[in-house]
Each structure stands twice: as structure tokens, then as C-alpha cells.
Amino acid sequence: MKISVIGTGYVGLVTGACLADFGMEVIGVDKDEAKIGALRAGRIPIYEPGLENLLKKNEQEGRLSFSTDIPAAIQGSTAVFIAVGTPPLPDGSTDLTFIRQVAGSIAENLNGYKVIVTKSTVPIGTGQLISSIVRAGAGRDGEFAVVSNPEFLREGSAIEDFLRPDRVVIGTGDPHALRIMLDIYSPLRNAGVPFVTTDVESAELIKYASNSFLATKISFINEMAELCEALGADVEVVAKGMGLDARIGNQFLHPGPGFGGSCFPKDTRAVASIARASGGRLRIVEAVLEVNDHTLRRMLSKLETAFGSLAGATAAVLGLSFKPETDDVRESPAVAIVRALVERGCRVRAYDPAAMEACRPLLPEVVFCVNPYEAATGADGLVIVTEWNQFRKLQFEALRDVMRRPLIVDLRNLYKPQEVADAGLRYVSVGRATVEPAAPDSAGDPLARRAVKEAP
Ligand code: UDX
């Protein structure tokens, strides 16, 4: 079957590569000539583990190609997957300009029955909008069906998520379109992946509801972390104790600087705005957003307290992407934290394994370093913001040797507090007591250590 995937951003590239790997004949289309030129030359615009190999393999085997010719791609395909950007507008609603443009192109090039699939996260009602644009543009004879097939890909494990998803959601009112979709996804059906088939609106809402619920778990544990600090409890143990209840589950209960990225902030704002536009309110989702903003501000006070004063200090920041295994810095808490540090007169030396190029234009005041130890040189504190695996085994002695003051502020709780204190560094983390290093003259003496409660 011939499929075109319109939009060669994150979702489009992963979808195109994986559908080609299922044996479909896929053409990836984008109006951005530079992007298509680069893809044709084998250059991948994003960092995603496994993507480059999958693209290469399927291109070499003749199942995947790239083009800027949107009309030809539409005319040549049975299914058109829409994976264009749906950026947020200032009021939290979604900008559907690109979706409208694609719907217009499909209308102009409707030369036979087509299944039009939305892969991008789109507000409830977008399926209807696409239908009406295509119907109006193509005239009464145009044959097509609209399908909502939301993606649940996580950056950094997108290929794995596509090929081994928890579920596939297909929303359509057209039985023929459903058969085509089930055929496209037959490798996953044969592998026993659960399928949820429903109407377009329910499918559209499943995506928003899922992301909002996951964001709720994060804001919830971040609030609990704040309470733990006030009460002297340990949020890691609290999260473990909660997560062992199968009804709660242990995932998405990691406290930190708040959620970021291209999905959670955008989708929670969008669904809150959709609810308001429909005359209702999503009080929980609105609170989740408020807690997320508060969490980031709380991290800044934590830094201020830990450093004593930020003005004139030097901070070594580890991790700039919004999460590990990606170079994506969209709505990254790390970028917000670095900006706030700089605003408060703090010098920032930063290291990230993948996101430094993306950050150079955004953070001109920052000194970008080649590894954590260079970043730590002369610093008054080391701040871990993104939990890249390579930050989980730092050489504390080497850090202490190069830092001006032996302080680690770990916003991802990567270490056992005592382990850091034993190595002679003060350790501030999230939802746990701050631990002071053993006094230099009594190193190794456990009685010399003391745990002090976080200042509120
Ligand atoms: C998310 C959804 O997981 C995915 O299903 C959807 O398709 C797109 O949005 P992604 O944005 O790639 O994926 O990242 P994810 O791993 O879910 O993390 C999102 C944010 O939440 C990150 O900033 C992360 O640091 C934060 N997070 C996640 C926490 O702070 N604590 C957690 O326990 C989990």
C-alpha cells in the first residue's frame, strides 16, 4: 500500500520510517526544501536513537523516499498521514494553520478514495474540520474518510514505542477506512498489541486525556516532594510505597523540576483551553499546570538557598535537553533554570551530551563545556537538571578537586544522599533532606555527618 506522511518533523519521520519497515511504500513530504534535501542526502534533522538506521535501511530497500511535491504524493497514496506541527497559540489553544493547509491540498488532489489520518495531536473536532475542508474543496464526489490515529511516542524511545506500543487507537466512522488502518498495522495486531477502535472524537480525546493524566502524576509527586521537604520525609520512599500499589503504578512518579518537552505543557494547556471553550473547566488539569510552574520556581529558590547568593556565583549545569536521550530543548526546565540563573547574575558553565548546539543561540551567556568536570571547574555548585545516564556515575573526588565549593544540587535525585556526603560534598536534592559532607578532619566518621532539613 502506498502511504504519504505529510510533515517530516519528529512524529512524521518516526511514523514514516516505521510504516516503511512494516513493508508499506512510504513517501515523506514536506514543503521545506532544505529539510527534504538534507533527508535525501542522509542527514537527519533530529537526534533519536535508532531512527537514522531505520531511515537508511528502508530507503536502501526502496520502501521510503522523500519529496517536496505534496500534490504528487497525495495523488499517489491511498492513505495520507498528517504529521504537521500544531503549535500552541498564546491563549493555550492550538494553531491549526498547517492542518488546514494540508486539508486544502488533499481536497485539490483527491483523485480517488483516500484515508486521511491525523497523527499530530489535534483538538477534539479537528477531524470534522478536515472533513469539511476536504468536502468543500473536492466537491460532492470526493471520496475520503478521516481517521484519528494519535501517536504516543516518547522522545528518546520513539522507535521502540512505535514498534512495541501499549495500544494503538484508531478513530473513524468509516468501516472501509478502519479495514485499511488495521491492514497497515497488521504487524502490530499479529504481535498481540491491543487495538482500541472508536469514533474520531473519542480517539482525539484519548491522547489529551492520557498526556494530562501522566502530567498529573508528575505534578502530584512534585507537590508531595515539597511536603516531604517540609516534614522531613523522603519522597523516593513515598513514591516507591505508592507505586507498588498496582492501581497507581510506579511510572511517572519521579520528582524533578517539572515536566517540559513538546507535548505535556502544550497538550495540558490545549485540553484546558478546549474545555473552557466548550463551556466547562478541567480543574485538575489547570491545577497540574499551576503546580508545574510553581515547581520550577521552587527549584530556583532551592538553588538560591543552596548557593547562598546567586549573584556573582558560578553554577555548573549538567543537562539542558528536557529529558535524556534527546537534543530537544522545547520547554526544557533546564533552559528556563539557566536563564533564571543568568538573570540573577550567576555565571553558568553547562554540559549536555546532545543539546548544546540547540542551546548556543538560546543561551548566549553560557560557557559550553566538553564534559561535566570542565563545567564544574571553578564552580560554586554543580546542578544536575536532566538525568542523562552519564551523570549517574560522576567521580565525586574529581569534582571536588576542581570546584570552588563542594556542592551538588541534584534536581533529579540521581544519588543516595549519604553516598555524596561521604565523598565530601554537600548534597541538595528534591523531596529529601539536604546532607552535609563529613568534616574534613573526621572523614569516614559517620557521627560527624548530620542531615539538615531543607529551608522552606
Ligand atoms: C510524552 C508522552 O510520554 C508520550 O506518550 C506523548 O506521545 C508525548 O509526550 P515525551 O514528551 O517524549 O513524551 O516525554 P516523557 O518521557 O513523557 O517526559 C515528559 C516530561 O515529563 C519530561 O520533562 C520529563 O522529565 C518529565 N517527567 C516524566 C518527570 O518529571 N517525572 C516523571 O516521572 C516522568
Coordinates of C-alpha atoms and ligand atoms in Angstrom, one line a residue:
M1 CA 0.0 0.0 0.0
K2 CA 1.2 3.5 -0.8
I3 CA 1.2 6.0 2.1
S4 CA 2.3 9.6 2.2
V5 CA 3.3 11.1 5.5
I6 CA 3.0 14.9 5.4
G7 CA 5.4 16.7 7.7
T8 CA 8.9 15.4 8.3
G9 CA 9.3 16.6 11.9
Y10 CA 9.6 14.3 14.8
V11 CA 6.3 12.4 14.5
G12 CA 6.4 12.3 10.7
L13 CA 9.9 10.9 10.4
V14 CA 9.3 8.2 13.0
T15 CA 5.9 7.2 11.6
G16 CA 7.3 7.2 8.0
A17 CA 10.3 5.1 8.9
C18 CA 8.3 2.6 11.0
L19 CA 5.4 2.2 8.4
A20 CA 8.0 1.6 5.7
D21 CA 9.6 -1.0 8.0
F22 CA 6.2 -2.7 8.1
G23 CA 6.5 -3.1 4.4
M24 CA 4.5 -0.1 3.2
E25 CA 5.6 2.1 0.4
V26 CA 6.1 5.4 2.1
I27 CA 6.8 8.9 0.8
G28 CA 7.7 11.5 3.4
V29 CA 6.7 15.0 2.2
D30 CA 7.5 18.5 3.5
K31 CA 7.3 21.9 1.9
D32 CA 10.7 22.7 3.5
E33 CA 13.1 22.1 0.6
A34 CA 16.2 22.3 2.8
K35 CA 14.8 19.7 5.1
I36 CA 13.9 17.3 2.3
G37 CA 17.3 17.9 0.6
A38 CA 19.1 17.0 3.8
L39 CA 17.0 13.9 4.3
R40 CA 17.7 12.8 0.8
A41 CA 21.4 13.3 1.5
G42 CA 21.0 11.0 4.5
R43 CA 21.2 13.8 7.1
I44 CA 18.6 13.5 9.9
P45 CA 17.5 16.8 11.5
I46 CA 16.8 15.3 14.9
Y47 CA 18.6 13.1 17.4
E48 CA 16.5 9.9 18.0
P49 CA 18.1 6.6 18.9
G50 CA 17.7 4.1 16.0
L51 CA 16.0 6.5 13.6
E52 CA 18.9 7.1 11.3
N53 CA 19.5 3.3 10.8
L54 CA 15.8 2.7 10.2
L55 CA 15.5 5.5 7.7
K56 CA 18.6 4.4 5.8
K57 CA 17.6 0.7 5.7
N58 CA 14.1 1.5 4.3
E59 CA 15.4 4.0 1.8
Q60 CA 18.0 1.5 0.6
E61 CA 15.4 -1.2 0.3
G62 CA 13.3 1.1 -1.8
R63 CA 10.3 1.5 0.6
L64 CA 10.9 5.0 1.7
S65 CA 11.5 8.2 -0.2
F66 CA 11.3 12.0 0.4
S67 CA 9.8 14.7 -1.7
T68 CA 8.5 18.3 -1.6
D69 CA 5.8 17.5 -4.2
I70 CA 2.8 17.4 -2.0
P71 CA 0.2 17.1 -4.8
A72 CA 2.0 14.1 -6.4
A73 CA 2.4 12.4 -3.0
I74 CA -1.3 12.8 -2.2
Q75 CA -2.4 11.6 -5.7
G76 CA -0.2 8.6 -5.4
S77 CA -1.3 7.3 -2.0
T78 CA -4.3 5.5 -0.5
A79 CA -3.6 6.8 3.0
V80 CA -2.3 10.3 3.8
F81 CA -0.9 10.6 7.3
I82 CA -0.9 14.2 8.6
A83 CA 2.1 14.8 10.9
V84 CA 2.5 18.6 10.7
G85 CA 3.1 20.9 13.6
T86 CA 0.2 22.0 15.7
P87 CA 1.9 24.8 17.8
P88 CA 0.2 26.4 20.7
L89 CA -1.2 29.9 20.4
P90 CA -0.6 32.5 23.2
D91 CA -4.0 31.6 24.8
G92 CA -3.2 27.9 25.0
S93 CA -5.4 26.9 22.1
T94 CA -3.9 25.2 19.1
D95 CA -2.8 26.7 15.8
L96 CA -4.3 24.6 13.1
T97 CA -2.9 26.6 10.1
F98 CA -0.8 23.7 8.8
I99 CA -3.6 21.2 9.3
R100 CA -5.9 23.5 7.2
Q101 CA -3.3 23.9 4.5
V102 CA -2.8 20.1 4.2
A103 CA -6.6 19.5 4.2
G104 CA -6.8 22.1 1.4
S105 CA -4.0 20.3 -0.6
I106 CA -5.8 16.9 -0.1
A107 CA -9.0 18.5 -1.4
E108 CA -7.3 19.7 -4.5
N109 CA -5.6 16.4 -5.2
L110 CA -8.4 13.9 -4.3
N111 CA -8.2 11.6 -7.3
G112 CA -9.9 8.6 -5.7
Y113 CA -10.8 7.2 -2.2
K114 CA -8.3 8.3 0.4
V115 CA -7.9 7.7 4.1
I116 CA -6.8 10.9 5.8
V117 CA -5.2 10.1 9.1
T118 CA -4.3 12.7 11.8
K119 CA -1.2 11.6 13.7
S120 CA -0.4 15.0 15.2
T121 CA -2.2 15.8 18.5
V122 CA -5.2 17.9 17.4
P123 CA -8.0 19.4 19.3
I124 CA -11.3 17.5 19.5
G125 CA -13.2 18.5 16.4
T126 CA -10.3 18.7 14.1
G127 CA -11.4 15.5 12.3
Q128 CA -14.7 17.3 11.5
L129 CA -12.8 20.4 10.4
I130 CA -10.6 18.4 8.0
S131 CA -13.7 16.6 6.6
S132 CA -15.5 19.9 5.9
I133 CA -12.4 21.5 4.3
V134 CA -11.9 18.4 2.0
R135 CA -15.6 18.1 1.2
A136 CA -15.9 21.8 0.4
G137 CA -12.7 21.8 -1.8
A138 CA -13.2 18.5 -3.5
G139 CA -16.9 18.8 -4.3
R140 CA -19.6 16.3 -3.5
D141 CA -17.9 13.4 -5.5
G142 CA -14.8 13.3 -3.4
E143 CA -14.4 10.0 -1.7
F144 CA -12.5 10.0 1.6
A145 CA -12.6 9.1 5.2
V146 CA -11.0 10.9 8.2
V147 CA -9.2 8.8 10.9
S148 CA -7.7 9.9 14.2
N149 CA -4.7 7.7 15.0
P150 CA -2.9 9.6 17.8
E151 CA 0.8 8.8 18.5
F152 CA 2.1 8.1 22.0
L153 CA 5.8 8.3 21.1
R154 CA 8.2 9.4 23.8
E155 CA 11.3 11.2 22.6
G156 CA 14.3 9.1 23.1
S157 CA 12.4 5.8 22.7
A158 CA 10.1 6.7 19.8
I159 CA 11.0 3.8 17.5
E160 CA 10.6 1.3 20.3
D161 CA 7.3 3.0 21.3
F162 CA 6.0 2.8 17.7
L163 CA 7.0 -0.8 17.1
R164 CA 6.0 -2.0 20.6
P165 CA 3.2 0.2 21.7
D166 CA 0.9 -0.4 24.8
R167 CA -2.0 0.2 22.4
V168 CA -3.0 1.5 19.0
V169 CA -6.0 3.9 18.9
I170 CA -8.0 4.2 15.6
G171 CA -11.0 6.5 15.5
T172 CA -13.2 6.6 12.4
G173 CA -16.8 6.3 11.4
D174 CA -15.9 4.6 8.1
P175 CA -15.7 0.8 8.1
H176 CA -13.6 0.7 4.9
A177 CA -11.1 3.2 6.4
L178 CA -10.9 1.0 9.5
R179 CA -10.1 -2.1 7.5
I180 CA -7.3 -0.2 5.7
M181 CA -5.9 1.1 9.0
L182 CA -6.0 -2.4 10.5
D183 CA -4.2 -3.7 7.4
I184 CA -1.5 -1.0 7.7
Y185 CA -1.0 -2.0 11.4
S186 CA -1.3 -5.8 10.8
P187 CA 2.3 -6.4 12.1
L188 CA 1.3 -5.0 15.4
R189 CA -2.0 -6.8 15.5
N190 CA -0.2 -10.1 14.8
A191 CA 2.2 -9.3 17.6
G192 CA -0.8 -9.1 20.0
V193 CA -0.8 -5.3 20.6
P194 CA -4.3 -4.2 21.9
F195 CA -6.3 -2.0 19.5
V196 CA -8.9 0.5 20.5
T197 CA -11.3 1.3 17.7
T198 CA -13.7 4.1 18.2
D199 CA -15.1 7.3 16.8
V200 CA -12.9 10.2 15.7
E201 CA -13.7 12.5 18.7
S202 CA -13.0 9.8 21.4
A203 CA -9.7 8.9 19.7
E204 CA -8.7 12.6 19.7
L205 CA -9.6 12.9 23.4
I206 CA -7.7 9.7 24.4
K207 CA -4.4 11.4 23.5
Y208 CA -5.2 14.6 25.5
A209 CA -6.6 12.6 28.5
S210 CA -3.6 10.3 28.6
N211 CA -1.0 13.0 28.5
S212 CA -2.9 15.1 31.0
F213 CA -3.1 12.1 33.4
L214 CA 0.6 11.5 33.1
A215 CA 1.3 15.2 33.7
T216 CA -1.0 14.9 36.7
K217 CA 1.1 12.1 38.2
I218 CA 4.3 14.3 37.8
S219 CA 2.7 17.4 39.4
F220 CA 1.3 15.2 42.1
I221 CA 4.7 13.7 43.1
N222 CA 6.3 17.2 42.8
E223 CA 3.8 18.5 45.4
M224 CA 4.5 15.5 47.6
A225 CA 8.2 16.2 47.3
E226 CA 7.6 19.7 48.6
L227 CA 5.6 18.3 51.5
C228 CA 8.4 15.8 52.2
E229 CA 10.9 18.6 52.5
A230 CA 8.7 20.4 55.0
L231 CA 8.1 17.2 57.0
G232 CA 11.5 15.6 56.8
A233 CA 10.1 12.6 54.8
D234 CA 11.8 11.0 51.8
V235 CA 9.9 11.4 48.5
E236 CA 11.7 8.5 46.9
V237 CA 10.4 6.1 49.5
V238 CA 7.0 7.7 49.4
A239 CA 6.9 7.2 45.6
K240 CA 8.0 3.6 45.9
G241 CA 5.5 2.9 48.5
M242 CA 2.7 4.4 46.4
G243 CA 3.9 2.9 43.1
L244 CA 3.8 -0.7 44.5
D245 CA 0.0 -0.4 44.5
A246 CA -0.8 -1.8 41.1
R247 CA -3.7 0.6 40.7
I248 CA -1.2 3.5 41.0
G249 CA 1.9 2.0 39.3
N250 CA 5.5 3.2 39.7
Q251 CA 5.9 5.1 36.5
F252 CA 5.8 8.9 36.1
L253 CA 6.3 9.4 39.9
H254 CA 9.8 10.8 39.6
P255 CA 10.0 14.2 41.2
G256 CA 12.1 16.9 39.4
P257 CA 12.0 20.4 38.1
G258 CA 8.6 19.9 36.4
F259 CA 7.6 18.5 33.1
G260 CA 8.7 20.0 29.8
G261 CA 9.0 19.0 26.2
S262 CA 6.9 19.5 23.1
C263 CA 3.9 17.5 24.4
F264 CA 2.9 17.7 28.1
P265 CA 2.9 21.5 28.5
K266 CA 1.2 22.1 25.2
D267 CA -1.3 19.3 25.5
T268 CA -2.4 20.1 29.0
R269 CA -2.8 23.8 28.1
A270 CA -4.7 22.9 25.0
V271 CA -7.1 20.5 26.7
A272 CA -7.8 23.0 29.5
S273 CA -8.5 25.6 26.8
I274 CA -10.7 23.2 24.8
A275 CA -12.7 22.5 28.0
R276 CA -13.2 26.2 28.7
A277 CA -14.2 26.8 25.1
S278 CA -16.9 24.1 25.5
G279 CA -18.3 25.9 28.5
G280 CA -16.7 23.7 31.1
R281 CA -13.4 23.5 33.1
L282 CA -10.8 20.9 33.8
R283 CA -10.0 22.0 37.3
I284 CA -7.4 19.2 37.9
V285 CA -5.6 19.9 34.6
E286 CA -5.5 23.6 35.4
A287 CA -4.0 22.8 38.8
V288 CA -1.5 20.5 37.2
L289 CA -0.2 23.4 35.1
E290 CA -0.1 25.7 38.1
V291 CA 1.9 23.2 40.2
N292 CA 4.3 22.7 37.3
D293 CA 5.0 26.5 37.2
H294 CA 5.3 26.5 40.9
T295 CA 7.7 23.6 40.8
L296 CA 10.1 25.4 38.5
R297 CA 10.0 28.5 40.8
R298 CA 10.6 26.3 43.8
M299 CA 13.7 24.8 42.1
L300 CA 15.1 28.4 41.7
S301 CA 14.5 29.1 45.4
K302 CA 16.3 25.8 46.2
L303 CA 19.3 27.0 44.2
E304 CA 19.2 30.4 45.8
T305 CA 19.3 28.8 49.2
A306 CA 21.9 26.2 48.3
F307 CA 24.3 28.7 46.7
G308 CA 23.7 31.4 49.4
S309 CA 23.6 34.0 46.8
L310 CA 23.4 33.5 43.1
A311 CA 24.7 37.0 42.1
G312 CA 28.4 36.6 41.3
A313 CA 28.4 32.9 41.8
T314 CA 29.3 30.3 39.2
A315 CA 27.0 27.3 38.5
A316 CA 27.9 24.2 36.6
V317 CA 24.7 22.9 35.0
L318 CA 24.5 19.3 33.8
G319 CA 21.8 18.6 31.3
L320 CA 20.0 21.0 29.0
S321 CA 17.5 18.9 27.0
F322 CA 14.0 18.5 28.5
K323 CA 14.8 14.8 29.2
P324 CA 17.7 12.4 28.4
E325 CA 18.4 10.8 25.0
T326 CA 17.2 13.8 23.0
D327 CA 18.6 17.1 21.8
D328 CA 15.1 18.7 22.1
V329 CA 15.1 21.8 24.3
R330 CA 11.5 22.8 23.7
E331 CA 10.0 23.9 27.1
S332 CA 13.0 22.4 28.8
P333 CA 13.1 23.2 32.5
A334 CA 16.9 23.3 32.2
V335 CA 16.8 26.2 29.7
A336 CA 14.4 28.1 32.0
I337 CA 16.6 27.4 35.0
V338 CA 19.8 28.6 33.2
R339 CA 18.0 31.7 32.0
A340 CA 16.8 32.5 35.5
L341 CA 20.3 31.9 36.9
V342 CA 21.8 34.3 34.4
E343 CA 19.2 36.9 35.1
R344 CA 20.1 36.7 38.8
G345 CA 23.8 37.5 38.0
C346 CA 25.1 33.9 38.1
R347 CA 27.7 32.7 35.7
V348 CA 26.7 29.4 34.0
R349 CA 29.0 26.7 32.7
A350 CA 27.0 23.9 31.1
Y351 CA 27.4 20.5 29.6
D352 CA 24.9 18.3 27.8
P353 CA 25.7 15.2 25.7
A354 CA 23.4 16.2 22.8
A355 CA 21.6 19.6 23.3
M356 CA 24.5 22.1 23.4
E357 CA 24.2 23.0 19.7
A358 CA 20.5 23.7 20.1
C359 CA 21.2 25.9 23.2
R360 CA 24.0 28.0 21.8
P361 CA 21.7 30.6 20.2
L362 CA 19.2 30.5 23.1
L363 CA 21.7 30.9 25.9
P364 CA 24.5 33.2 24.6
E365 CA 25.8 34.0 28.1
V366 CA 26.6 30.3 28.9
V367 CA 30.0 28.8 28.6
F368 CA 29.5 25.4 27.0
C369 CA 31.9 22.7 28.2
V370 CA 33.1 19.4 26.9
N371 CA 32.3 17.3 29.9
P372 CA 30.9 17.6 33.5
Y373 CA 34.4 18.1 35.0
E374 CA 35.2 21.0 32.8
A375 CA 31.8 22.5 33.6
A376 CA 32.5 22.1 37.3
T377 CA 35.9 23.8 37.2
G378 CA 35.8 26.9 39.5
A379 CA 32.0 26.4 40.2
D380 CA 30.3 27.2 43.5
G381 CA 27.9 24.3 42.9
L382 CA 27.0 21.6 40.4
V383 CA 23.4 21.5 39.3
I384 CA 22.0 18.3 37.7
V385 CA 18.9 19.2 35.8
T386 CA 18.5 16.4 33.2
E387 CA 19.1 12.8 34.1
W388 CA 21.4 11.6 31.4
N389 CA 22.8 8.2 32.3
Q390 CA 26.4 9.5 32.2
F391 CA 25.5 11.8 35.1
R392 CA 24.6 8.9 37.3
K393 CA 28.3 7.9 37.9
L394 CA 30.2 11.1 38.5
Q395 CA 33.6 10.9 40.1
F396 CA 33.0 12.9 43.2
E397 CA 36.6 13.3 44.1
A398 CA 37.5 14.7 40.7
L399 CA 34.6 17.2 41.0
R400 CA 35.6 18.2 44.5
D401 CA 39.2 18.8 43.2
V402 CA 38.1 21.3 40.6
M403 CA 35.1 23.0 42.2
R404 CA 35.4 26.2 44.3
R405 CA 32.8 24.9 46.7
P406 CA 31.8 21.2 47.2
L407 CA 28.1 21.4 46.4
I408 CA 25.8 19.3 44.3
V409 CA 22.2 20.3 43.7
D410 CA 20.5 17.3 42.1
L411 CA 17.1 18.1 40.7
R412 CA 16.6 14.5 39.6
N413 CA 17.6 12.6 42.7
L414 CA 20.2 10.5 40.9
Y415 CA 22.2 9.7 44.1
K416 CA 21.8 8.3 47.5
P417 CA 22.4 11.4 49.7
Q418 CA 24.8 9.7 52.1
E419 CA 27.0 8.5 49.2
V420 CA 27.6 12.1 48.1
A421 CA 28.1 13.3 51.6
D422 CA 30.6 10.5 52.2
A423 CA 32.6 11.7 49.2
G424 CA 32.9 15.1 50.9
L425 CA 30.2 17.2 49.1
R426 CA 27.1 18.9 50.3
Y427 CA 24.1 17.3 48.6
V428 CA 20.8 19.1 48.0
S429 CA 18.1 17.1 46.2
V430 CA 14.3 17.1 45.7
G431 CA 11.9 15.9 48.4
R432 CA 14.7 14.7 50.6
A433 CA 16.8 16.1 53.4
T434 CA 20.0 18.0 52.4
V435 CA 23.1 16.2 53.6
E436 CA 26.3 17.9 54.7
P437 CA 29.7 16.5 53.9
A438 CA 31.7 14.8 56.6
A439 CA 34.0 17.4 58.2
P440 CA 37.5 17.1 56.5
D441 CA 39.2 16.1 59.8
S442 CA 36.7 13.4 60.5
A443 CA 36.2 11.9 57.0
G444 CA 34.7 8.5 57.3
D445 CA 33.3 9.1 60.7
P446 CA 29.5 8.7 60.5
L447 CA 29.0 10.6 63.7
A448 CA 30.4 13.7 62.1
R449 CA 27.7 13.7 59.4
R450 CA 24.4 15.4 60.0
A451 CA 21.3 15.7 58.0
V452 CA 19.7 19.1 58.0
K453 CA 16.2 19.9 56.9
E454 CA 15.7 22.0 53.7
A455 CA 15.0 25.6 54.3
P456 CA 11.4 26.3 53.2
Ligands
UDX1 C1 5.2 12.4 26.2 C2 4.4 11.1 26.4 O1 5.1 10.2 27.3 C3 4.1 10.5 25.1 O2 3.3 9.4 25.2 C4 3.5 11.5 24.1 O3 3.3 11.0 22.9 C5 4.3 12.7 24.0 O4 4.6 13.3 25.3 P1 7.8 13.0 25.8 O5 7.4 14.4 25.8 O6 8.8 12.5 24.8 O7 6.5 12.0 25.7 O8 8.5 12.7 27.3 P2 8.2 11.9 28.6 O9 9.2 10.9 28.8 O10 6.8 11.5 28.8 O11 8.5 13.1 29.7 C6 7.8 14.4 29.6 C7 8.3 15.3 30.7 O12 7.9 14.8 32.0 C8 9.9 15.4 30.8 O13 10.2 16.8 31.0 C9 10.3 14.6 32.0 O14 11.4 15.0 32.6 C10 9.1 14.8 32.9 N1 8.9 13.6 33.8 C11 8.5 12.4 33.3 C12 9.0 13.8 35.2 O15 9.4 14.9 35.6 N2 8.8 12.8 36.0 C13 8.4 11.6 35.6 O16 8.2 10.7 36.4 C14 8.3 11.4 34.2

